Amino acid sequence: MVCNSPGALDWIDLLRQGSYSSTARKDFNQEKSALVFGMNRRLPVTLIGGFLGAGKTSFLHHLISEHRGGHLAVFVENPGVLNPDAKALSGLCGAMRRLHDTVREIPAGDETAQVEWITRQLQECAEAGRFERVLIEVSGLTNAARLGQCFGLVPGQSEQFTPWAELHQIVCMVDALDFYRTSVVSSGNGSQDALRSFQCTQIASATLLILNKCDLIGDVEREASTRLLRQINPYARIIETEYGEVPTEIWSQGGTPRKLELMLEHQQAKSESRIIEPQADQPAPELTSTLYRAYRPFHPERFWEWFNTDHPGLLRVKGLVWLATRNLLVGGVSRTRWQNACGVAGIWWAALPREEWPEEPEALAKMQETWREPYGDRRQELMLIGHTAQLSDVVRRLNACLLDDEEYARPVKEWTALPDPFPSWDLEEE
């Protein structure tokens, strides 16, 4: 498989795990379900949010792979200009022969502009009369419940989405390992308190809490985490899982209007629950994202050291890497505060014969956007999410991992002799 856009393992692996059997039956079921949806039908909407790196895209992957109903409209927000999750999910819909589904990238911008964009998309999807439901994934820097305020469920709130859609669920993905270490056992320190307080608000305003990656903690830790989740949000259903796998009958079940009202009324959870109290003299940290892009390969040994070093303030990394010793293969990177992974994510277009390039004009245009001679589409393209004050230092350290001028000037065949501590990459993994 050739993959030059998505890259990090947490979603590249997902594309390998789905079962592609019974596609003909699924096509028939989709078409049959689409027939019952008419014009002017209000579409059920599921909002999906949660912690950075908690597995929101894994959940969506499983949801799309196992869905046996009608066509889906999926809107995906990612901080910054790189939206690999949307690209990966679009590829998945094609692989699953769900050709009438639509995956759309929520454009970067302020909240007002994004709400306006979503309103237009909801209207378009409702008037098309062929979609069963809408799934909206927001980034880990956003509380999904902010969009819930546009359904007019609480008196005085906006009804902007109401003519075309109705809210069914607010899902919050919780990283079991991160939650246990930072909220169950940690006494808190400085800037981390403000981040935990925001996560507490995400939890308190959900109708469905998915405690994901439970395989990374023991039974005692899992039970303690579940108890704390229940303290923060006594109303939501809690599901424990490992790879974002949640039965359809759970996530697709609509919440009652009263339950949805309760969730929206509890967005200020930190002040109501008294479970997490930020220090009064500690300002809230500013979280931001930045796209790191460079058209020069990493020295494998230097990047290995960076990859396995703790970087205070860096919360999430995902994207593509180009190692000087591996000019054929795209590297996919995924890193959270507690886990990291790096492996093969495909083959660079520049390494393939021209006849194997995409034929669609749009795909070719996208490829050319990141094409630089003499090495084509090979590049570093990483989305970095973290504390604003620390990201400039993270970028500086990444720049130090690139080949220096003397190394870059060597013939490419000499690059392969550079020390490379990364495990071997095999396209069979892809």
Coordinates of C-alpha atoms in Angstrom, one line a residue:
M1 CA 0.0 0.0 0.0
V2 CA 1.3 3.5 -0.8
C3 CA 0.7 6.1 1.7
N4 CA 2.2 9.6 1.5
S5 CA -0.2 11.6 3.6
P6 CA -1.2 9.9 6.8
G7 CA 1.7 8.7 8.9
A8 CA 1.6 8.1 12.6
L9 CA 1.2 4.6 13.8
D10 CA -1.9 5.1 15.9
W11 CA -4.0 5.6 12.7
I12 CA -1.8 3.7 10.2
D13 CA -2.1 0.6 12.3
L14 CA -5.8 1.1 12.4
L15 CA -6.1 0.8 8.6
R16 CA -4.6 -2.6 8.9
Q17 CA -6.8 -4.0 11.6
G18 CA -10.3 -3.8 10.0
S19 CA -12.0 -6.7 8.4
Y20 CA -12.9 -6.2 4.8
S21 CA -15.2 -9.1 4.4
S22 CA -18.9 -9.1 3.4
T23 CA -18.5 -5.8 1.6
A24 CA -21.2 -6.6 -0.9
R25 CA -23.7 -7.2 1.9
K26 CA -22.6 -3.9 3.5
D27 CA -23.1 -2.0 0.2
F28 CA -26.6 -3.4 0.0
N29 CA -27.4 -2.5 3.6
Q30 CA -26.1 1.1 3.0
E31 CA -28.3 1.6 0.0
K32 CA -31.3 0.1 1.6
S33 CA -30.9 2.3 4.7
A34 CA -30.3 5.4 2.6
L35 CA -33.7 4.9 1.0
V36 CA -35.6 5.5 4.2
F37 CA -34.0 8.9 4.8
G38 CA -35.9 11.7 3.3
M39 CA -35.5 15.4 2.8
N40 CA -35.9 17.6 5.9
R41 CA -35.0 14.8 8.3
R42 CA -33.0 16.0 11.3
L43 CA -29.8 14.1 11.4
P44 CA -28.6 12.5 14.7
V45 CA -25.2 13.9 15.7
T46 CA -22.6 12.2 17.9
L47 CA -19.9 14.5 19.2
I48 CA -16.5 12.8 19.9
G49 CA -13.9 14.5 22.1
G50 CA -11.4 13.6 24.8
F51 CA -7.8 13.6 25.8
L52 CA -4.9 14.1 23.5
G53 CA -3.8 10.7 22.2
A54 CA -6.7 8.9 23.9
G55 CA -7.8 7.0 20.8
K56 CA -10.5 9.2 19.2
T57 CA -9.4 8.1 15.7
S58 CA -9.2 4.5 16.8
F59 CA -12.8 4.7 18.0
L60 CA -13.9 6.3 14.7
H61 CA -12.0 3.6 12.8
H62 CA -13.8 0.8 14.7
L63 CA -17.1 2.6 14.3
I64 CA -16.8 2.9 10.5
S65 CA -15.4 -0.6 10.1
E66 CA -18.3 -2.2 12.0
H67 CA -21.1 0.1 10.8
R68 CA -23.8 -1.9 9.0
G69 CA -26.3 0.9 8.5
G70 CA -26.6 3.9 6.1
H71 CA -24.2 6.5 4.9
L72 CA -22.1 8.4 7.4
A73 CA -21.0 12.0 7.4
V74 CA -17.8 12.5 9.4
F75 CA -16.4 15.9 10.3
V76 CA -12.9 15.9 11.8
E77 CA -11.1 18.8 13.5
N78 CA -7.3 18.8 14.0
P79 CA -5.3 21.6 15.3
G80 CA -3.2 23.4 12.7
V81 CA -3.1 22.9 9.0
L82 CA -2.2 19.2 9.0
N83 CA -5.3 16.9 9.4
P84 CA -3.9 13.3 9.0
D85 CA -6.9 11.8 10.9
A86 CA -9.3 13.0 8.2
K87 CA -7.1 11.7 5.4
A88 CA -6.7 8.3 7.1
L89 CA -10.5 8.0 7.6
S90 CA -11.2 9.0 4.0
G91 CA -8.8 6.2 3.0
L92 CA -10.6 3.8 5.3
C93 CA -14.0 4.5 3.8
G94 CA -12.6 3.8 0.4
A95 CA -11.0 0.5 1.5
M96 CA -14.2 -0.5 3.2
R97 CA -16.1 0.3 -0.1
R98 CA -18.2 2.9 1.9
L99 CA -18.0 5.1 -1.2
H100 CA -21.1 7.2 -0.3
D101 CA -19.8 8.2 3.1
T102 CA -18.2 11.6 3.4
V103 CA -15.2 12.7 5.5
R104 CA -14.7 16.4 5.8
E105 CA -11.9 18.4 7.5
I106 CA -13.2 21.1 9.8
P107 CA -11.1 24.2 8.8
A108 CA -8.8 25.8 11.3
G109 CA -10.2 29.1 12.6
D110 CA -12.0 30.6 15.6
E111 CA -15.0 29.0 17.2
T112 CA -17.5 31.2 15.4
A113 CA -16.1 30.4 12.0
Q114 CA -16.1 26.7 12.8
V115 CA -19.7 26.7 14.0
E116 CA -20.7 28.5 10.8
W117 CA -18.9 25.9 8.7
I118 CA -20.5 23.0 10.6
T119 CA -23.9 24.6 10.2
R120 CA -23.5 24.7 6.4
Q121 CA -22.3 21.1 6.3
L122 CA -25.2 19.9 8.4
Q123 CA -27.7 21.7 6.2
E124 CA -26.1 20.2 3.1
C125 CA -26.1 16.7 4.5
A126 CA -29.7 17.0 5.7
E127 CA -30.9 18.3 2.4
A128 CA -29.0 15.5 0.5
G129 CA -31.4 13.0 2.2
R130 CA -29.0 10.1 2.1
F131 CA -27.1 10.2 5.4
E132 CA -28.0 8.1 8.4
R133 CA -26.0 10.2 11.0
V134 CA -23.2 12.7 11.5
L135 CA -20.1 12.1 13.6
I136 CA -18.0 15.1 14.6
E137 CA -14.6 14.6 16.1
V138 CA -13.0 17.6 17.8
S139 CA -9.3 17.9 18.7
G140 CA -8.0 17.1 22.2
L141 CA -7.6 20.9 22.7
T142 CA -11.4 21.3 22.5
N143 CA -14.3 20.3 24.7
A144 CA -16.8 18.6 22.4
A145 CA -19.7 20.0 24.6
R146 CA -19.1 23.5 23.3
L147 CA -20.7 22.3 20.0
G148 CA -23.5 20.8 22.1
Q149 CA -24.5 24.3 23.1
C150 CA -25.7 24.9 19.5
F151 CA -28.6 22.4 19.7
G152 CA -30.9 24.6 21.9
L153 CA -31.2 21.9 24.6
V154 CA -30.7 24.4 27.5
P155 CA -32.9 27.5 27.6
G156 CA -31.0 30.5 26.3
Q157 CA -28.5 28.5 24.3
S158 CA -28.1 28.7 20.5
E159 CA -30.4 26.7 18.2
Q160 CA -28.1 27.1 15.2
F161 CA -27.8 23.4 14.4
T162 CA -31.4 22.6 15.4
P163 CA -33.1 22.9 11.9
W164 CA -31.0 20.1 10.5
A165 CA -29.6 18.1 13.3
E166 CA -30.3 16.7 16.8
L167 CA -27.7 15.8 19.4
H168 CA -27.6 12.1 20.4
Q169 CA -24.3 11.6 22.3
I170 CA -21.3 13.5 23.7
V171 CA -18.5 11.0 23.8
C172 CA -15.3 11.6 25.8
M173 CA -12.3 9.3 25.2
V174 CA -10.2 9.0 28.3
D175 CA -6.6 7.6 28.1
A176 CA -6.6 5.1 31.0
L177 CA -2.8 5.3 31.6
D178 CA -2.7 9.1 31.4
F179 CA -5.8 9.6 33.6
Y180 CA -4.5 7.2 36.3
R181 CA -1.0 8.7 36.5
T182 CA -2.0 12.4 36.3
S183 CA -5.4 12.4 38.1
V184 CA -5.7 9.3 40.3
V185 CA -2.3 9.1 41.9
S186 CA -0.7 12.5 41.1
S187 CA -0.9 15.2 43.8
G188 CA -0.6 17.8 41.0
N189 CA 2.0 20.4 40.3
G190 CA 1.8 23.8 38.7
S191 CA 0.8 23.9 35.1
Q192 CA -0.4 20.3 35.0
D193 CA -3.3 21.2 37.3
A194 CA -4.8 23.5 34.7
L195 CA -4.6 20.8 32.0
R196 CA -6.2 18.2 34.4
S197 CA -8.9 20.7 35.2
F198 CA -9.7 21.0 31.5
Q199 CA -9.8 17.2 31.2
C200 CA -12.1 17.2 34.2
T201 CA -14.5 19.5 32.3
Q202 CA -14.4 17.3 29.2
I203 CA -15.3 14.3 31.4
A204 CA -18.1 16.1 33.2
S205 CA -19.9 17.2 30.1
A206 CA -20.0 13.8 28.3
T207 CA -22.9 11.4 28.1
L208 CA -20.6 8.5 27.3
L209 CA -17.2 8.0 28.8
I210 CA -14.9 5.5 27.1
L211 CA -11.9 4.5 29.3
N212 CA -9.6 3.4 26.6
K213 CA -6.2 1.6 26.6
C214 CA -7.2 -0.3 29.7
D215 CA -4.6 -3.0 28.7
L216 CA -1.9 -0.6 29.9
I217 CA -3.0 -0.6 33.5
G218 CA -3.9 -3.3 36.0
D219 CA -7.3 -4.1 37.5
V220 CA -6.7 -2.1 40.7
E221 CA -5.7 1.0 38.7
R222 CA -8.6 0.6 36.3
E223 CA -11.1 0.3 39.2
A224 CA -9.7 3.4 40.8
S225 CA -9.9 5.3 37.6
T226 CA -13.5 4.3 37.1
R227 CA -14.4 5.5 40.6
L228 CA -12.9 8.9 39.9
L229 CA -14.7 9.2 36.6
R230 CA -17.9 8.4 38.4
Q231 CA -17.2 11.1 41.0
I232 CA -16.6 13.7 38.3
N233 CA -19.6 12.6 36.2
P234 CA -22.3 10.7 38.0
Y235 CA -24.6 10.6 35.0
A236 CA -22.6 9.3 32.0
R237 CA -22.3 5.7 31.0
I238 CA -18.7 4.4 31.4
I239 CA -17.3 1.8 29.0
E240 CA -13.9 0.2 29.5
T241 CA -12.0 -0.9 26.4
E242 CA -8.6 -1.4 24.9
Y243 CA -8.5 -0.2 21.3
G244 CA -11.4 2.1 21.0
E245 CA -13.8 -0.8 20.3
V246 CA -17.3 0.0 21.5
P247 CA -20.4 -1.9 20.4
T248 CA -22.6 0.0 17.9
E249 CA -25.7 -0.3 20.2
I250 CA -23.9 1.7 22.8
W251 CA -22.4 4.6 20.9
S252 CA -25.4 5.0 18.5
Q253 CA -28.0 5.1 21.3
G254 CA -29.4 8.6 21.7
G255 CA -29.3 10.2 25.1
T256 CA -32.5 11.5 26.6
P257 CA -33.0 15.3 26.4
R258 CA -32.7 15.5 30.2
K259 CA -29.4 13.6 30.3
L260 CA -28.0 15.8 27.6
E261 CA -29.2 18.9 29.5
L262 CA -27.4 17.7 32.6
M263 CA -24.1 17.2 30.7
L264 CA -24.2 20.6 29.2
E265 CA -25.1 22.2 32.6
H266 CA -22.0 20.5 34.2
Q267 CA -19.3 21.9 31.9
Q268 CA -17.9 23.8 34.9
A269 CA -17.1 20.5 36.5
K270 CA -14.0 21.6 38.4
S271 CA -15.9 24.1 40.5
E272 CA -18.8 21.8 41.1
S273 CA -17.1 18.5 41.9
R274 CA -14.2 20.1 43.9
I275 CA -12.1 17.1 42.8
I276 CA -9.5 19.1 41.0
E277 CA -8.6 22.5 42.2
P278 CA -6.0 24.5 40.3
Q279 CA -3.6 26.5 42.4
A280 CA -4.8 30.1 42.7
D281 CA -1.4 31.6 42.0
Q282 CA -0.7 29.3 39.0
P283 CA -1.8 30.7 35.6
A284 CA -3.5 28.3 33.2
P285 CA -1.0 27.0 30.6
E286 CA -1.5 28.1 27.0
L287 CA -1.8 25.0 24.8
T288 CA -1.1 25.3 21.1
S289 CA -0.2 23.3 18.1
T290 CA 2.4 23.9 15.4
L291 CA 3.3 22.1 12.2
Y292 CA 6.9 21.1 11.9
R293 CA 8.0 20.6 8.3
A294 CA 11.5 20.2 6.9
Y295 CA 12.8 19.0 3.6
R296 CA 15.9 17.4 4.9
P297 CA 16.3 13.9 6.5
F298 CA 16.8 13.2 10.1
H299 CA 20.1 11.7 11.3
P300 CA 18.7 8.4 12.7
E301 CA 20.8 8.3 15.8
R302 CA 20.1 11.9 16.8
F303 CA 16.4 11.5 16.1
W304 CA 16.3 8.3 18.1
E305 CA 17.8 10.2 21.1
W306 CA 15.2 13.0 20.7
F307 CA 12.4 10.4 20.3
N308 CA 13.2 8.6 23.5
T309 CA 13.9 11.8 25.6
D310 CA 11.3 13.4 27.8
H311 CA 10.3 16.9 26.5
P312 CA 8.5 18.9 29.2
G313 CA 5.5 20.7 27.9
L314 CA 5.2 18.4 24.8
L315 CA 1.8 16.5 25.0
R316 CA 1.3 15.0 21.5
V317 CA 3.3 14.3 18.3
K318 CA 2.0 12.6 15.2
G319 CA 3.0 12.7 11.5
L320 CA 5.6 11.6 9.0
V321 CA 9.4 11.3 9.3
W322 CA 12.2 10.9 6.7
L323 CA 15.2 9.0 8.0
A324 CA 18.5 9.4 6.0
T325 CA 19.1 5.6 6.1
R326 CA 15.6 4.8 4.8
N327 CA 14.9 6.8 1.7
L328 CA 12.3 4.3 0.3
L329 CA 10.0 4.2 3.4
V330 CA 7.8 6.8 5.0
G331 CA 8.1 6.7 8.8
G332 CA 5.0 7.2 10.9
V333 CA 5.3 8.7 14.4
S334 CA 2.9 8.8 17.3
R335 CA 3.8 10.1 20.7
T336 CA 1.9 10.9 23.9
R337 CA 3.1 11.8 27.3
W338 CA 3.5 8.1 28.3
Q339 CA 3.9 6.2 25.0
N340 CA 5.7 6.5 21.7
A341 CA 5.8 4.5 18.5
C342 CA 7.6 4.8 15.2
G343 CA 7.3 2.5 12.2
V344 CA 6.7 2.1 8.5
A345 CA 3.8 4.1 7.1
G346 CA 4.2 3.5 3.4
I347 CA 6.5 4.4 0.5
W348 CA 7.4 7.9 -0.7
W349 CA 5.8 8.8 -4.0
A350 CA 9.3 9.9 -5.2
A351 CA 10.5 6.4 -4.7
L352 CA 7.9 4.9 -7.1
P353 CA 7.8 4.8 -10.9
R354 CA 5.7 7.5 -12.5
E355 CA 3.1 5.0 -13.6
E356 CA 2.3 4.1 -10.0
W357 CA 1.4 7.7 -9.1
P358 CA -2.2 8.7 -8.5
E359 CA -4.1 9.6 -11.7
E360 CA -6.7 11.8 -10.1
P361 CA -5.9 15.5 -10.6
E362 CA -6.8 16.4 -7.0
A363 CA -4.4 13.8 -5.6
L364 CA -1.6 14.9 -8.0
A365 CA -2.1 18.5 -7.0
K366 CA -1.9 17.6 -3.3
M367 CA 1.3 15.6 -4.0
Q368 CA 2.8 18.6 -5.8
E369 CA 2.1 20.9 -2.8
T370 CA 4.8 19.1 -0.8
W371 CA 7.2 18.2 -3.7
R372 CA 10.7 19.7 -3.5
E373 CA 13.6 18.7 -5.8
P374 CA 15.8 16.8 -5.7
Y375 CA 14.1 14.4 -3.2
G376 CA 10.4 14.8 -4.1
D377 CA 7.8 14.4 -1.4
R378 CA 10.3 13.2 1.2
R379 CA 10.0 15.4 4.2
Q380 CA 9.4 15.8 8.0
E381 CA 5.8 16.7 8.7
L382 CA 4.9 16.5 12.4
M383 CA 2.1 18.0 14.3
L384 CA 3.3 19.2 17.7
I385 CA 0.9 19.9 20.5
G386 CA 1.9 21.3 23.9
H387 CA 2.5 24.2 26.1
T388 CA 3.2 27.4 24.1
A389 CA 6.2 28.4 26.0
Q390 CA 8.0 25.1 25.4
L391 CA 7.3 24.3 21.7
S392 CA 10.0 26.7 20.4
D393 CA 12.6 24.6 22.3
V394 CA 11.1 21.4 20.9
V395 CA 11.4 22.8 17.3
R396 CA 15.0 23.8 18.0
R397 CA 15.9 20.3 19.2
L398 CA 14.2 18.8 16.2
N399 CA 16.2 21.0 13.9
A400 CA 19.3 19.7 15.5
C401 CA 18.3 16.2 14.5
L402 CA 18.4 17.0 10.8
L403 CA 21.5 16.3 8.7
D404 CA 23.9 19.2 9.0
D405 CA 25.2 20.8 5.8
E406 CA 28.3 18.6 5.5
E407 CA 26.2 15.4 6.0
Y408 CA 23.5 16.6 3.6
A409 CA 26.1 17.2 0.9
R410 CA 27.3 13.6 0.9
P411 CA 26.0 11.1 -1.8
V412 CA 22.8 9.5 -0.7
K413 CA 24.4 6.0 -0.7
E414 CA 26.7 7.3 2.1
W415 CA 23.7 8.2 4.2
T416 CA 22.9 4.5 4.6
A417 CA 26.1 4.0 6.6
L418 CA 25.0 6.4 9.3
P419 CA 24.3 4.7 12.7
D420 CA 20.6 3.8 12.9
P421 CA 19.3 2.4 16.2
F422 CA 15.6 2.2 15.1
P423 CA 14.2 -1.3 14.6
S424 CA 14.0 -2.5 11.0
W425 CA 10.9 -1.5 9.1
D426 CA 9.2 -4.1 7.0
L427 CA 6.4 -3.3 4.5
E428 CA 4.8 -6.4 5.6
E429 CA 3.9 -4.5 8.8
E430 CA 2.0 -1.9 6.7

